[in-house]
mmCIF file of C-alpha atoms (C1' of nucleotides) in Angstrom:
data_model
loop_
_atom_site.group_PDB
_atom_site.id
_atom_site.type_symbol
_atom_site.label_atom_id
_atom_site.label_comp_id
_atom_site.label_asym_id
_atom_site.label_seq_id
_atom_site.Cartn_x
_atom_site.Cartn_y
_atom_site.Cartn_z
ATOM 1 C CA UNK A 1 45.751 11.573 0.657
ATOM 2 C CA UNK A 2 46.786 14.034 3.368
ATOM 3 C CA UNK A 3 45.724 17.551 2.610
ATOM 4 C CA UNK A 4 46.684 20.769 4.300
ATOM 5 C CA UNK A 5 45.764 21.296 7.958
ATOM 6 C CA UNK A 6 47.666 18.176 8.846
ATOM 7 C CA UNK A 7 48.255 19.372 12.368
ATOM 8 C CA UNK A 8 44.826 20.760 12.992
ATOM 9 C CA UNK A 9 42.886 17.871 11.555
ATOM 10 C CA UNK A 10 44.569 14.549 12.181
ATOM 11 C CA UNK A 11 41.518 12.531 11.365
ATOM 12 C CA UNK A 12 41.212 14.104 7.960
ATOM 13 C CA UNK A 13 44.843 14.380 7.141
ATOM 14 C CA UNK A 14 46.178 10.979 7.895
ATOM 15 C CA UNK A 15 44.524 7.882 6.526
ATOM 16 C CA UNK A 16 45.987 5.835 9.331
ATOM 17 C CA UNK A 17 44.109 8.051 11.801
ATOM 18 C CA UNK A 18 40.751 8.047 10.083
ATOM 19 C CA UNK A 19 39.268 5.914 12.800
ATOM 20 C CA UNK A 20 40.917 7.871 15.583
ATOM 21 C CA UNK A 21 39.057 10.602 17.431
ATOM 22 C CA UNK A 22 39.720 13.947 15.820
ATOM 23 C CA UNK A 23 38.367 17.450 15.452
ATOM 24 C CA UNK A 24 35.499 16.427 13.316
ATOM 25 C CA UNK A 25 33.940 19.857 13.052
ATOM 26 C CA UNK A 26 37.073 21.058 11.383
ATOM 27 C CA UNK A 27 37.343 17.897 9.310
ATOM 28 C CA UNK A 28 33.825 18.364 7.953
ATOM 29 C CA UNK A 29 34.219 22.075 7.311
ATOM 30 C CA UNK A 30 37.403 21.459 5.426
ATOM 31 C CA UNK A 31 35.871 18.837 3.175
ATOM 32 C CA UNK A 32 32.869 21.039 2.532
ATOM 33 C CA UNK A 33 35.077 23.945 1.560
ATOM 34 C CA UNK A 34 37.017 21.773 -0.810
ATOM 35 C CA UNK A 35 33.811 20.509 -2.349
ATOM 36 C CA UNK A 36 32.585 24.035 -2.941
ATOM 37 C CA UNK A 37 35.749 24.917 -4.802
ATOM 38 C CA UNK A 38 35.650 21.742 -6.846
ATOM 39 C CA UNK A 39 32.002 22.207 -7.749
ATOM 40 C CA UNK A 40 32.652 25.738 -8.903
ATOM 41 C CA UNK A 41 35.574 24.602 -10.998
ATOM 42 C CA UNK A 42 33.448 21.900 -12.575
ATOM 43 C CA UNK A 43 30.605 24.279 -13.354
ATOM 44 C CA UNK A 44 28.309 22.342 -11.061
ATOM 45 C CA UNK A 45 25.923 24.125 -8.736
ATOM 46 C CA UNK A 46 26.082 23.266 -5.074
ATOM 47 C CA UNK A 47 22.546 24.421 -4.308
ATOM 48 C CA UNK A 48 21.079 24.664 -0.798
ATOM 49 C CA UNK A 49 19.580 21.172 -0.817
ATOM 50 C CA UNK A 50 22.706 19.601 -2.207
ATOM 51 C CA UNK A 51 24.931 21.473 0.140
ATOM 52 C CA UNK A 52 22.783 20.571 3.098
ATOM 53 C CA UNK A 53 22.821 16.891 2.172
ATOM 54 C CA UNK A 54 26.574 16.973 2.052
ATOM 55 C CA UNK A 55 26.681 18.725 5.417
ATOM 56 C CA UNK A 56 24.394 16.132 6.934
ATOM 57 C CA UNK A 57 26.566 13.303 5.696
ATOM 58 C CA UNK A 58 29.644 15.122 6.921
ATOM 59 C CA UNK A 59 28.304 15.243 10.458
ATOM 60 C CA UNK A 60 29.608 11.750 11.017
ATOM 61 C CA UNK A 61 31.885 9.206 9.444
ATOM 62 C CA UNK A 62 28.901 6.926 9.078
ATOM 63 C CA UNK A 63 26.843 5.950 6.102
ATOM 64 C CA UNK A 64 23.238 7.139 6.063
ATOM 65 C CA UNK A 65 20.284 5.783 4.161
ATOM 66 C CA UNK A 66 18.565 8.072 1.679
ATOM 67 C CA UNK A 67 15.485 8.165 3.871
ATOM 68 C CA UNK A 68 17.484 9.200 6.912
ATOM 69 C CA UNK A 69 18.825 12.100 4.912
ATOM 70 C CA UNK A 70 15.349 12.853 3.649
ATOM 71 C CA UNK A 71 13.952 13.012 7.173
ATOM 72 C CA UNK A 72 16.546 15.559 8.080
ATOM 73 C CA UNK A 73 15.814 17.582 4.973
ATOM 74 C CA UNK A 74 12.088 17.643 5.439
ATOM 75 C CA UNK A 75 12.498 18.627 9.092
ATOM 76 C CA UNK A 76 14.388 21.628 7.798
ATOM 77 C CA UNK A 77 11.772 22.722 5.337
ATOM 78 C CA UNK A 78 13.008 21.057 2.182
ATOM 79 C CA UNK A 79 10.857 18.639 0.254
ATOM 80 C CA UNK A 80 9.811 15.456 1.964
ATOM 81 C CA UNK A 81 9.595 13.080 -0.958
ATOM 82 C CA UNK A 82 12.284 10.512 -1.800
ATOM 83 C CA UNK A 83 13.415 12.076 -5.077
ATOM 84 C CA UNK A 84 14.557 15.152 -3.205
ATOM 85 C CA UNK A 85 17.117 13.101 -1.326
ATOM 86 C CA UNK A 86 17.990 10.739 -4.138
ATOM 87 C CA UNK A 87 18.599 13.509 -6.620
ATOM 88 C CA UNK A 88 20.889 15.394 -4.304
ATOM 89 C CA UNK A 89 22.751 12.207 -3.444
ATOM 90 C CA UNK A 90 23.078 11.302 -7.079
ATOM 91 C CA UNK A 91 24.477 14.712 -7.895
ATOM 92 C CA UNK A 92 26.944 14.528 -5.033
ATOM 93 C CA UNK A 93 28.025 11.080 -6.077
ATOM 94 C CA UNK A 94 28.614 12.225 -9.650
ATOM 95 C CA UNK A 95 30.745 15.056 -8.341
ATOM 96 C CA UNK A 96 32.685 12.614 -6.194
ATOM 97 C CA UNK A 97 31.568 14.244 -2.950
ATOM 98 C CA UNK A 98 29.607 11.261 -1.728
ATOM 99 C CA UNK A 99 30.092 7.527 -2.032
ATOM 100 C CA UNK A 100 27.435 4.915 -2.218
ATOM 101 C CA UNK A 101 28.012 1.990 0.125
ATOM 102 C CA UNK A 102 26.233 -0.855 -1.583
ATOM 103 C CA UNK A 103 26.548 -3.272 1.259
ATOM 104 C CA UNK A 104 24.519 -0.904 3.432
ATOM 105 C CA UNK A 105 22.257 0.622 0.792
ATOM 106 C CA UNK A 106 23.542 3.880 2.117
ATOM 107 C CA UNK A 107 25.681 6.900 1.391
ATOM 108 C CA UNK A 108 28.748 8.384 3.043
ATOM 109 C CA UNK A 109 30.514 11.669 2.485
ATOM 110 C CA UNK A 110 33.797 11.399 0.658
ATOM 111 C CA UNK A 111 36.631 12.491 2.909
ATOM 112 C CA UNK A 112 39.008 13.052 0.018
ATOM 113 C CA UNK A 113 37.078 14.960 -2.627
ATOM 114 C CA UNK A 114 39.025 15.608 -5.763
ATOM 115 C CA UNK A 115 41.483 12.843 -5.084
ATOM 116 C CA UNK A 116 42.040 9.434 -6.630
ATOM 117 C CA UNK A 117 38.566 8.026 -6.093
ATOM 118 C CA UNK A 118 37.146 4.544 -6.153
ATOM 119 C CA UNK A 119 38.655 3.850 -2.761
ATOM 120 C CA UNK A 120 38.254 0.780 -0.637
ATOM 121 C CA UNK A 121 35.582 1.209 2.008
ATOM 122 C CA UNK A 122 36.202 -0.131 5.473
ATOM 123 C CA UNK A 123 32.908 -0.584 7.260
ATOM 124 C CA UNK A 124 32.868 -1.270 10.976
ATOM 125 C CA UNK A 125 30.118 -3.739 11.712
ATOM 126 C CA UNK A 126 29.816 -2.519 15.292
ATOM 127 C CA UNK A 127 29.846 1.273 15.134
ATOM 128 C CA UNK A 128 28.852 1.562 11.454
ATOM 129 C CA UNK A 129 31.629 3.995 10.727
ATOM 130 C CA UNK A 130 33.025 4.020 7.227
ATOM 131 C CA UNK A 131 36.565 4.931 6.255
ATOM 132 C CA UNK A 132 38.259 5.104 2.903
ATOM 133 C CA UNK A 133 41.526 3.389 2.161
ATOM 134 C CA UNK A 134 43.649 3.725 -0.921
ATOM 135 C CA UNK A 135 42.072 1.699 -3.676
ATOM 136 C CA UNK A 136 44.699 1.808 -6.374
ATOM 137 C CA UNK A 137 46.606 -1.363 -5.419
ATOM 138 C CA UNK A 138 43.354 -3.243 -5.001
ATOM 139 C CA UNK A 139 42.044 -2.086 -8.342
ATOM 140 C CA UNK A 140 45.299 -3.141 -9.936
ATOM 141 C CA UNK A 141 44.831 -6.633 -8.537
ATOM 142 C CA UNK A 142 41.262 -6.716 -9.811
ATOM 143 C CA UNK A 143 42.323 -5.635 -13.262
ATOM 144 C CA UNK A 144 45.026 -8.261 -13.323
ATOM 145 C CA UNK A 145 42.530 -10.971 -12.443
ATOM 146 C CA UNK A 146 40.047 -9.667 -15.000
ATOM 147 C CA UNK A 147 42.607 -9.331 -17.769
ATOM 148 C CA UNK A 148 43.338 -13.037 -17.530
ATOM 149 C CA UNK A 149 39.725 -13.681 -18.426
ATOM 150 C CA UNK A 150 39.492 -11.100 -21.160
ATOM 151 C CA UNK A 151 37.221 -8.905 -19.093
ATOM 152 C CA UNK A 152 37.542 -5.134 -19.392
ATOM 153 C CA UNK A 153 36.946 -3.516 -16.022
ATOM 154 C CA UNK A 154 35.247 -0.141 -16.016
ATOM 155 C CA UNK A 155 34.269 0.366 -12.399
ATOM 156 C CA UNK A 156 35.076 -1.561 -9.253
ATOM 157 C CA UNK A 157 33.378 -1.665 -5.904
ATOM 158 C CA UNK A 158 35.434 -2.814 -2.954
ATOM 159 C CA UNK A 159 33.910 -2.930 0.488
ATOM 160 C CA UNK A 160 35.395 -4.600 3.536
ATOM 161 C CA UNK A 161 33.325 -5.376 6.588
ATOM 162 C CA UNK A 162 35.080 -5.803 9.897
ATOM 163 C CA UNK A 163 36.061 -4.049 13.083
ATOM 164 C CA UNK A 164 37.548 -0.607 13.399
ATOM 165 C CA UNK A 165 40.396 -0.184 15.883
ATOM 166 C CA UNK A 166 38.165 1.221 18.604
ATOM 167 C CA UNK A 167 35.575 -1.526 18.373
ATOM 168 C CA UNK A 168 38.217 -4.223 18.096
ATOM 169 C CA UNK A 169 39.771 -2.848 21.264
ATOM 170 C CA UNK A 170 36.414 -2.754 23.034
ATOM 171 C CA UNK A 171 35.709 -6.355 22.036
ATOM 172 C CA UNK A 172 39.005 -7.562 23.483
ATOM 173 C CA UNK B 1 39.929 -23.768 -9.845
ATOM 174 C CA UNK B 2 39.718 -26.346 -12.637
ATOM 175 C CA UNK B 3 37.893 -29.440 -11.577
ATOM 176 C CA UNK B 4 37.577 -32.770 -13.303
ATOM 177 C CA UNK B 5 35.884 -32.894 -16.715
ATOM 178 C CA UNK B 6 38.375 -30.371 -17.940
ATOM 179 C CA UNK B 7 37.934 -31.552 -21.486
ATOM 180 C CA UNK B 8 34.193 -31.954 -21.417
ATOM 181 C CA UNK B 9 33.441 -28.683 -19.664
ATOM 182 C CA UNK B 10 35.798 -25.930 -20.713
ATOM 183 C CA UNK B 11 33.589 -23.186 -19.394
ATOM 184 C CA UNK B 12 33.567 -24.685 -15.934
ATOM 185 C CA UNK B 13 37.081 -25.935 -15.837
ATOM 186 C CA UNK B 14 39.107 -22.988 -16.909
ATOM 187 C CA UNK B 15 38.636 -19.605 -15.350
ATOM 188 C CA UNK B 16 39.978 -17.915 -18.430
ATOM 189 C CA UNK B 17 37.166 -19.530 -20.432
ATOM 190 C CA UNK B 18 34.319 -18.681 -18.092
ATOM 191 C CA UNK B 19 32.929 -16.184 -20.550
ATOM 192 C CA UNK B 20 33.448 -18.481 -23.517
ATOM 193 C CA UNK B 21 30.591 -20.580 -24.863
ATOM 194 C CA UNK B 22 30.610 -24.009 -23.321
ATOM 195 C CA UNK B 23 28.472 -27.024 -22.557
ATOM 196 C CA UNK B 24 26.480 -25.303 -19.936
ATOM 197 C CA UNK B 25 24.136 -28.190 -19.248
ATOM 198 C CA UNK B 26 27.085 -30.210 -18.181
ATOM 199 C CA UNK B 27 28.600 -27.286 -16.338
ATOM 200 C CA UNK B 28 25.438 -26.795 -14.288
ATOM 201 C CA UNK B 29 24.938 -30.485 -13.601
ATOM 202 C CA UNK B 30 28.470 -30.795 -12.397
ATOM 203 C CA UNK B 31 28.198 -27.881 -10.005
ATOM 204 C CA UNK B 32 24.906 -29.205 -8.697
ATOM 205 C CA UNK B 33 26.402 -32.613 -8.052
ATOM 206 C CA UNK B 34 29.296 -31.077 -6.210
ATOM 207 C CA UNK B 35 26.924 -29.009 -4.122
ATOM 208 C CA UNK B 36 24.945 -32.084 -3.155
ATOM 209 C CA UNK B 37 28.063 -33.817 -1.922
ATOM 210 C CA UNK B 38 29.242 -30.765 -0.040
ATOM 211 C CA UNK B 39 25.870 -30.222 1.588
ATOM 212 C CA UNK B 40 25.765 -33.835 2.729
ATOM 213 C CA UNK B 41 29.239 -33.565 4.147
ATOM 214 C CA UNK B 42 28.301 -30.402 6.008
ATOM 215 C CA UNK B 43 25.145 -31.941 7.451
ATOM 216 C CA UNK B 44 23.021 -29.412 5.588
ATOM 217 C CA UNK B 45 19.834 -30.451 3.870
ATOM 218 C CA UNK B 46 19.489 -29.612 0.212
ATOM 219 C CA UNK B 47 15.693 -29.750 0.225
ATOM 220 C CA UNK B 48 13.529 -29.539 -2.910
ATOM 221 C CA UNK B 49 13.051 -25.768 -2.746
ATOM 222 C CA UNK B 50 16.695 -25.122 -2.071
ATOM 223 C CA UNK B 51 17.818 -27.503 -4.733
ATOM 224 C CA UNK B 52 15.418 -26.016 -7.217
ATOM 225 C CA UNK B 53 16.615 -22.492 -6.485
ATOM 226 C CA UNK B 54 20.158 -23.581 -7.123
ATOM 227 C CA UNK B 55 19.114 -25.259 -10.367
ATOM 228 C CA UNK B 56 17.337 -22.112 -11.496
ATOM 229 C CA UNK B 57 20.392 -19.994 -10.838
ATOM 230 C CA UNK B 58 22.562 -22.550 -12.578
ATOM 231 C CA UNK B 59 20.545 -22.261 -15.765
ATOM 232 C CA UNK B 60 22.616 -19.253 -16.704
ATOM 233 C CA UNK B 61 25.735 -17.432 -15.718
ATOM 234 C CA UNK B 62 23.626 -14.442 -14.876
ATOM 235 C CA UNK B 63 22.515 -12.997 -11.586
ATOM 236 C CA UNK B 64 18.812 -13.164 -10.790
ATOM 237 C CA UNK B 65 16.769 -11.089 -8.400
ATOM 238 C CA UNK B 66 15.043 -12.839 -5.531
ATOM 239 C CA UNK B 67 11.669 -12.070 -7.048
ATOM 240 C CA UNK B 68 12.643 -13.581 -10.381
ATOM 241 C CA UNK B 69 13.556 -16.742 -8.564
ATOM 242 C CA UNK B 70 10.339 -16.540 -6.588
ATOM 243 C CA UNK B 71 8.244 -16.282 -9.737
ATOM 244 C CA UNK B 72 9.836 -19.418 -11.050
ATOM 245 C CA UNK B 73 9.255 -21.219 -7.781
ATOM 246 C CA UNK B 74 5.628 -20.262 -7.463
ATOM 247 C CA UNK B 75 4.990 -21.263 -11.079
ATOM 248 C CA UNK B 76 6.241 -24.694 -10.084
ATOM 249 C CA UNK B 77 4.011 -25.074 -7.064
ATOM 250 C CA UNK B 78 6.271 -23.839 -4.326
ATOM 251 C CA UNK B 79 5.286 -20.950 -2.092
ATOM 252 C CA UNK B 80 4.779 -17.580 -3.669
ATOM 253 C CA UNK B 81 5.805 -15.280 -0.842
ATOM 254 C CA UNK B 82 9.185 -13.550 -0.709
ATOM 255 C CA UNK B 83 10.533 -15.429 2.321
ATOM 256 C CA UNK B 84 10.403 -18.665 0.350
ATOM 257 C CA UNK B 85 12.959 -17.334 -2.072
ATOM 258 C CA UNK B 86 14.982 -15.338 0.400
ATOM 259 C CA UNK B 87 15.327 -18.225 2.820
ATOM 260 C CA UNK B 88 16.511 -20.610 0.171
ATOM 261 C CA UNK B 89 18.937 -18.038 -1.180
ATOM 262 C CA UNK B 90 20.231 -17.308 2.284
ATOM 263 C CA UNK B 91 20.806 -20.980 2.928
ATOM 264 C CA UNK B 92 22.596 -21.437 -0.363
ATOM 265 C CA UNK B 93 24.744 -18.425 0.299
ATOM 266 C CA UNK B 94 25.718 -19.731 3.730
ATOM 267 C CA UNK B 95 26.710 -23.016 2.136
ATOM 268 C CA UNK B 96 28.752 -21.171 -0.446
ATOM 269 C CA UNK B 97 26.598 -22.378 -3.339
ATOM 270 C CA UNK B 98 25.303 -18.965 -4.256
ATOM 271 C CA UNK B 99 26.807 -15.513 -4.195
ATOM 272 C CA UNK B 100 25.035 -12.288 -3.588
ATOM 273 C CA UNK B 101 25.871 -9.580 -6.104
ATOM 274 C CA UNK B 102 25.251 -6.397 -4.191
ATOM 275 C CA UNK B 103 25.636 -4.096 -7.109
ATOM 276 C CA UNK B 104 22.685 -5.799 -8.767
ATOM 277 C CA UNK B 105 20.652 -6.696 -5.697
ATOM 278 C CA UNK B 106 20.741 -10.168 -7.125
ATOM 279 C CA UNK B 107 22.129 -13.657 -6.709
ATOM 280 C CA UNK B 108 24.286 -15.897 -8.875
ATOM 281 C CA UNK B 109 25.198 -19.551 -8.548
ATOM 282 C CA UNK B 110 28.732 -20.199 -7.433
ATOM 283 C CA UNK B 111 30.647 -21.991 -10.138
ATOM 284 C CA UNK B 112 33.322 -23.214 -7.765
ATOM 285 C CA UNK B 113 31.536 -24.573 -4.709
ATOM 286 C CA UNK B 114 33.821 -25.786 -1.999
ATOM 287 C CA UNK B 115 36.751 -23.775 -3.229
ATOM 288 C CA UNK B 116 38.488 -20.692 -1.907
ATOM 289 C CA UNK B 117 35.499 -18.364 -1.851
ATOM 290 C CA UNK B 118 35.056 -14.648 -1.644
ATOM 291 C CA UNK B 119 35.974 -14.292 -5.287
ATOM 292 C CA UNK B 120 35.986 -11.176 -7.382
ATOM 293 C CA UNK B 121 32.841 -10.818 -9.440
ATOM 294 C CA UNK B 122 33.090 -9.637 -12.990
ATOM 295 C CA UNK B 123 29.753 -8.280 -14.114
ATOM 296 C CA UNK B 124 29.167 -7.541 -17.771
ATOM 297 C CA UNK B 125 27.071 -4.422 -18.044
ATOM 298 C CA UNK B 126 25.775 -5.455 -21.449
ATOM 299 C CA UNK B 127 24.831 -9.118 -21.194
ATOM 300 C CA UNK B 128 24.530 -9.194 -17.388
ATOM 301 C CA UNK B 129 26.636 -12.293 -17.108
ATOM 302 C CA UNK B 130 28.648 -12.764 -13.964
ATOM 303 C CA UNK B 131 31.939 -14.607 -13.669
ATOM 304 C CA UNK B 132 34.150 -15.286 -10.709
ATOM 305 C CA UNK B 133 37.834 -14.514 -10.685
ATOM 306 C CA UNK B 134 40.367 -15.480 -8.060
ATOM 307 C CA UNK B 135 39.950 -13.167 -5.127
ATOM 308 C CA UNK B 136 42.928 -14.035 -2.983
ATOM 309 C CA UNK B 137 45.360 -11.445 -4.365
ATOM 310 C CA UNK B 138 42.698 -8.768 -4.214
ATOM 311 C CA UNK B 139 41.798 -9.637 -0.663
ATOM 312 C CA UNK B 140 45.442 -9.511 0.261
ATOM 313 C CA UNK B 141 45.643 -5.979 -1.120
ATOM 314 C CA UNK B 142 42.540 -5.008 0.819
ATOM 315 C CA UNK B 143 43.924 -6.417 4.026
ATOM 316 C CA UNK B 144 47.175 -4.608 3.504
ATOM 317 C CA UNK B 145 45.363 -1.309 3.070
ATOM 318 C CA UNK B 146 43.165 -1.993 6.084
ATOM 319 C CA UNK B 147 46.008 -3.074 8.312
ATOM 320 C CA UNK B 148 47.654 0.301 7.857
ATOM 321 C CA UNK B 149 44.585 1.850 9.425
ATOM 322 C CA UNK B 150 44.196 -0.670 12.201
ATOM 323 C CA UNK B 151 41.068 -2.112 10.677
ATOM 324 C CA UNK B 152 40.448 -5.852 10.979
ATOM 325 C CA UNK B 153 38.809 -7.151 7.821
ATOM 326 C CA UNK B 154 36.308 -9.955 8.214
ATOM 327 C CA UNK B 155 34.570 -10.058 4.868
ATOM 328 C CA UNK B 156 35.250 -8.312 1.610
ATOM 329 C CA UNK B 157 33.031 -7.644 -1.355
ATOM 330 C CA UNK B 158 34.710 -7.013 -4.671
ATOM 331 C CA UNK B 159 32.643 -6.414 -7.751
ATOM 332 C CA UNK B 160 33.880 -5.150 -11.083
ATOM 333 C CA UNK B 161 31.542 -3.789 -13.702
ATOM 334 C CA UNK B 162 32.662 -3.791 -17.294
ATOM 335 C CA UNK B 163 32.504 -5.672 -20.551
ATOM 336 C CA UNK B 164 32.937 -9.387 -21.045
ATOM 337 C CA UNK B 165 35.033 -10.495 -24.018
ATOM 338 C CA UNK B 166 32.025 -11.199 -26.198
ATOM 339 C CA UNK B 167 30.351 -7.875 -25.556
ATOM 340 C CA UNK B 168 33.615 -5.978 -25.885
ATOM 341 C CA UNK B 169 34.098 -7.634 -29.246
ATOM 342 C CA UNK B 170 30.564 -6.791 -30.341
ATOM 343 C CA UNK B 171 31.035 -3.179 -29.317
ATOM 344 C CA UNK B 172 34.187 -2.851 -31.413
ATOM 345 C "C1'" DT C 1 5.808 -46.543 18.634
ATOM 346 C "C1'" DC C 2 4.887 -42.140 20.434
ATOM 347 C "C1'" DT C 3 6.076 -37.814 21.376
ATOM 348 C "C1'" DA C 4 9.029 -33.952 21.873
ATOM 349 C "C1'" DT C 5 12.142 -31.013 19.542
ATOM 350 C "C1'" DG C 6 14.304 -28.659 16.036
ATOM 351 C "C1'" DT C 7 14.070 -27.444 11.364
ATOM 352 C "C1'" DA C 8 11.792 -26.269 7.056
ATOM 353 C "C1'" DT C 9 8.008 -24.315 4.647
ATOM 354 C "C1'" DG C 10 3.915 -21.406 3.839
ATOM 355 C "C1'" DT C 11 1.524 -17.045 4.352
ATOM 356 C "C1'" DA C 12 0.145 -12.327 5.696
ATOM 357 C "C1'" DA C 13 1.549 -8.083 6.564
ATOM 358 C "C1'" DT C 14 4.797 -4.589 6.503
ATOM 359 C "C1'" DA C 15 9.215 -2.268 6.162
ATOM 360 C "C1'" DT C 16 12.776 -0.389 3.365
ATOM 361 C "C1'" DC C 17 14.943 1.269 -0.773
ATOM 362 C "C1'" DA C 18 14.358 3.485 -5.330
ATOM 363 C "C1'" DT C 19 12.384 5.526 -9.639
ATOM 364 C "C1'" DA C 20 8.977 7.365 -13.197
ATOM 365 C "C1'" DA C 21 6.240 11.020 -14.537
ATOM 366 C "C1'" DC C 22 4.633 15.445 -14.263
ATOM 367 C "C1'" DA C 23 4.087 20.444 -12.479
ATOM 368 C "C1'" DC C 24 6.149 24.625 -11.165
ATOM 369 C "C1'" DG C 25 9.666 28.096 -10.488
ATOM 370 C "C1'" DT C 26 14.021 30.373 -11.583
ATOM 371 C "C1'" DC C 27 17.424 32.235 -14.326
ATOM 372 C "C1'" DA C 28 20.392 33.172 -18.181
ATOM 373 C "C1'" DA C 29 20.857 33.342 -23.399
ATOM 374 C "C1'" DG C 30 18.913 34.672 -27.402
ATOM 375 C "C1'" DC D 1 10.262 39.045 -23.050
ATOM 376 C "C1'" DT D 2 10.426 34.561 -24.361
ATOM 377 C "C1'" DT D 3 12.502 30.240 -24.614
ATOM 378 C "C1'" DG D 4 15.016 26.506 -22.862
ATOM 379 C "C1'" DA D 5 17.750 24.273 -19.389
ATOM 380 C "C1'" DC D 6 17.883 23.175 -14.885
ATOM 381 C "C1'" DG D 7 16.467 22.483 -10.205
ATOM 382 C "C1'" DT D 8 12.899 21.494 -6.978
ATOM 383 C "C1'" DG D 9 8.485 19.681 -5.347
ATOM 384 C "C1'" DT D 10 4.867 16.158 -5.398
ATOM 385 C "C1'" DT D 11 2.148 12.043 -6.629
ATOM 386 C "C1'" DA D 12 2.283 7.581 -7.455
ATOM 387 C "C1'" DT D 13 4.326 3.316 -7.986
ATOM 388 C "C1'" DG D 14 7.808 -0.177 -8.290
ATOM 389 C "C1'" DA D 15 11.465 -3.125 -6.425
ATOM 390 C "C1'" DT D 16 13.775 -5.249 -2.694
ATOM 391 C "C1'" DA D 17 13.657 -7.338 1.897
ATOM 392 C "C1'" DT D 18 12.095 -8.633 6.638
ATOM 393 C "C1'" DT D 19 9.085 -9.675 10.740
ATOM 394 C "C1'" DA D 20 5.875 -12.516 12.786
ATOM 395 C "C1'" DC D 21 3.226 -16.233 13.037
ATOM 396 C "C1'" DA D 22 1.143 -20.743 11.535
ATOM 397 C "C1'" DT D 23 1.823 -25.327 9.744
ATOM 398 C "C1'" DA D 24 4.217 -29.486 8.352
ATOM 399 C "C1'" DC D 25 7.854 -32.570 8.579
ATOM 400 C "C1'" DA D 26 11.831 -35.105 10.049
ATOM 401 C "C1'" DT D 27 14.217 -37.410 13.542
ATOM 402 C "C1'" DA D 28 16.077 -38.604 18.157
ATOM 403 C "C1'" DG D 29 14.803 -40.071 22.765
ATOM 404 C "C1'" DA D 30 11.303 -42.057 26.088
#
DNA sequence: TCTATGTATGTAATATCATAACACGTCAAG
DNA sequence: CTTGACGTGTTATGATATTACATACATAGA
């Protein structure tokens, strides 16, 4: 999971620090840059609307509803109808730049574009922040359980609701 | 997971047969009876609407939307406004008699009331049937991943989309 | 028994999330 | 320079869910 800039961007680089305060401006810029490269390589076009949606989601480690994104877009002169937001979000999700958080009916920027994917989402019920944890071991357990029933897993969604370190500390 | 009636109710009794054809009338009646006992023990009232909602969901191993349930209810003389369905579903979910399938914005009867809970849901994308698999190992993997990030898990949602044995066979 | 209290149900209105269908503009390939 | 694919914008509608309030109903305490 760690990418380059490990020193400059602890929050991005180290999964165990995802909830810790970090230089988020850098963190977001780094992810955006990576997304641009990946989109180019995939022959996908990161147009102004799409790019802006990704930037908006990258402003925080929170999930945002499609209409929240849309409000931001329309305030900036883009279209103000739902499909504008949904289409950009759908594109970004297909590219793996954005994740859909089903529990919240919302979307969050992927902090590890181009990597493993299908992570586990850790959703803080107090501050609404969303972090990604490695999903491979969890998916393996799901596949094991499914195999015993003859079920062929194609996609898994794993979302955990709870308290992030900061909020757990504040509660205590 | 297996309960009594193992011979009479293979579909209910054996997780590995949940997708297999079985005496579903019996299966549903058995789950309903267990729910009644559990509700009584918990001091919760399984009123006519609530009971009927559970029966409706037990008619199949599929997930139903709240409005589908509501249509059935109103056709039978119960209220015809959304809160009627949502309240009953919420109650049943709190009692552990119904699960919410977030991926589908829908609800499915729990086939193992009173047992472990927080299972993994296996959702067939072709026939829409939903089965429950043991969730404990998966939850353990989630908690392990979360612990490494200092996140305290309270609830987890695990949903796998794929093909049930019957539909996988038909596809091949 | 009566009444107070909590709980369940019914209803109206509205909020929130999401998609279908069509029009228009841009740009690159033929 | 035209065609076709794609992206964006807009209208309209559909699907999911909740808030707020009114009414009934059960049951425990006076």
